[in-house]
């Protein structure tokens, strides 16, 4: 694995080996010391590809002994988590979706001054997850000698405070890799560096993700004025921007102004449409330039230094977030890679001349500039969906990550910070925030929150469940009390969309009108609210709503003859959505059907496909660890432990193969059915895929809190053929633990229980077994041992109904594909099917 050393008190991570090299390369004594040389004869540029053997993150540093040949020597540096991306010019990126909390571009150029003495070059931005790093000498007739290349850790790794091991070494590896994923998808308070530099001359913006002013996500007709000075390459700004918008680039090298619609100037997940390109002629680009951009209806005009450029007409920009009207959004600054601009004196006025926003962008405005454009540090510890992207906080991802944290690193401050950030964004009618860049401030004004916070109603409802889970694991009464009213308001808002007995939500709340995925989330949120509520009348109200919803969901979505649980009635009747049915099974919404196992595990495919027979959704041909997590829990919930473990091995096993060139040391966002990553840009360190981190302790060891803060807990293990299981959890009440030794063939075993003094453990025998001991164990702070034996009246587990639980059941994530793509043209929706599937 990667080499960890310390220099000047700061931990460094060095590569393990040179994967390959080309051109004139002289290797040194270790993997990060070598000489690259270019001359006028060799046609191949000198390059090396470094392999850290698992994904690492940190600030890239380059220790250079000498550099010669020109006054400045340029080296290109490319990053990738998987093997495929390292051969792309842009690595496994770029990424432009929601955040400035990372290096948007996965390739960059470093300019090294010629010198015969040693020098250390540090990249401006950190890289957060990569296994491979390519170094290419691009300057001809030059030479550069590296003595060390490494990543400087930004914070220490968070080790697991809990433990899990069993007699299956693959499951142990999967669990450990999941813990690493949890750590890399958790951000400590103040960990993120500012993306912009605010100075007394102006705000320096390097080419990165286009960052919109969070206060203007609903602006329509507006006049935007600012001054800008070109530092390198050119300058760029945008209007009608929340995530996507209309981007302008003033290219100083090509001497053109061009405009495009999209998230950026490059097509990635979302396409880019150029809207015009104009020569700037003899326009003087030295010094400060006055820029004015005026939006009016479907038209936009731009002038630079008073020179008017052609009118852009017939715009119909549809925001991919938040549901605001077309051709609305904020002003944003960013740019292509390597561009640098200095901005000052920003003014935004509406069509009547009323000031909407003013900011000199000078040193006195530093704090509000960084906050308003979401480019400073993160004020709260948070969870993020992916280590390298999108590095944003999602309610649906927190649903999985919160449980994973509670069973591993116990960094509960990251869950609390995520809850505080998301719930601070709530519309006046009750829609609760469920997506937020981690650099955004807590929304503490009475104004409507920015529209970036509203990704899907499903995610908002799953946030309710994540809050309930957090409360059960921590007993944090302050957070429960603070969140209760916003959550009640959300439930009232959702209830207003109930028609024909189920939630029928219009875009952008849901892709579909009546979606079983959305209703699953609503049902689970109702259950969660019944637990979070403080009075019996409110609890009964939510339980009654859930009871009625369950009957209507079966009637509306379920076919008792085929066993198919329809995602939406408009889709093919034979279509199967793995996670939607699995979630419904875990929630005990559906009766048993002979095809349940086939629907959950897709045995006809190498790895289970998330979507089958669902039209354009099938195009992605995606295996989703997120969706499979639902299926694993569904199997466990029906006491099909052996099948559940096989499914974990089948999907997470390829990720845990340390000999694979795509091994990341973590859990992947999405896969192809052949077990490889779903494209070079797929996140290979993704929080929503960490299901095994919580499911293995929860079901194999059987550990689950009954009362908030683990004041009492249950032990209800599911047998899977394993001979021994050991698990300890460091809870707020103290350390709890289970050790299970069992011989299923001979029908006997032993159970050891650890409970803190004053804490009660409720024992529930595995299906078909009997625990020789009391139903409730009083904790003493030391291990207590009990024997197990197989019951004589063992029943057929394939046909029996699930045994009713007397303790709080874990809530499982619902399918979260309810996205805003429904408001996009069908052509774009088709292009997005792969990305949607990965997030579904």
Short mmCIF file of N, CA and C in Angstrom, two decimals, residues 3 14-18 27-34 50 146-149:
data_model
loop_
_atom_site.label_atom_id
_atom_site.label_comp_id
_atom_site.label_asym_id
_atom_site.label_seq_id
_atom_site.Cartn_x
_atom_site.Cartn_y
_atom_site.Cartn_z
N UNK A 3 3.07 4.51 0.69
CA UNK A 3 4.10 4.73 1.69
C UNK A 3 3.79 6.00 2.46
N UNK A 14 3.57 8.73 -0.21
CA UNK A 14 4.35 8.58 -1.43
C UNK A 14 3.82 7.40 -2.24
N UNK A 15 4.04 7.42 -3.55
CA UNK A 15 3.62 6.27 -4.38
C UNK A 15 4.42 5.03 -4.05
N UNK A 16 3.80 3.89 -4.33
CA UNK A 16 4.44 2.61 -4.05
C UNK A 16 5.34 2.18 -5.21
N UNK A 17 4.88 2.48 -6.43
CA UNK A 17 5.64 2.01 -7.58
C UNK A 17 5.39 2.91 -8.78
N UNK A 18 6.28 2.80 -9.75
CA UNK A 18 6.06 3.41 -11.06
C UNK A 18 5.35 2.35 -11.92
N UNK A 27 15.29 6.34 -13.81
CA UNK A 27 14.66 6.01 -12.54
C UNK A 27 15.64 6.17 -11.39
N UNK A 28 15.10 6.56 -10.23
CA UNK A 28 15.91 6.75 -9.04
C UNK A 28 15.79 5.58 -8.09
N UNK A 29 16.06 5.86 -6.83
CA UNK A 29 16.10 4.80 -5.82
C UNK A 29 14.72 4.41 -5.30
N UNK A 30 13.71 5.24 -5.56
CA UNK A 30 12.36 4.91 -5.13
C UNK A 30 11.37 5.39 -6.19
N UNK A 31 10.09 5.12 -5.95
CA UNK A 31 9.07 5.36 -6.98
C UNK A 31 8.87 6.83 -7.30
N UNK A 32 9.22 7.72 -6.38
CA UNK A 32 8.95 9.14 -6.64
C UNK A 32 10.21 9.95 -6.92
N UNK A 33 11.30 9.28 -7.21
CA UNK A 33 12.52 9.99 -7.61
C UNK A 33 12.93 9.52 -8.99
N UNK A 34 13.04 10.46 -9.92
CA UNK A 34 13.39 10.13 -11.29
C UNK A 34 13.73 11.41 -12.05
N UNK A 50 2.56 7.08 -11.76
CA UNK A 50 2.79 6.62 -10.40
C UNK A 50 1.56 5.90 -9.88
N UNK A 146 13.25 14.98 -10.12
CA UNK A 146 12.40 14.92 -8.93
C UNK A 146 13.08 14.08 -7.86
N UNK A 147 13.10 14.57 -6.65
CA UNK A 147 13.60 13.77 -5.54
C UNK A 147 12.46 13.17 -4.72
N UNK A 148 11.26 13.78 -4.82
CA UNK A 148 10.10 13.22 -4.14
C UNK A 148 8.82 13.82 -4.73
N UNK A 149 7.83 12.96 -4.92
CA UNK A 149 6.47 13.38 -5.26
C UNK A 149 5.54 12.73 -4.25
#
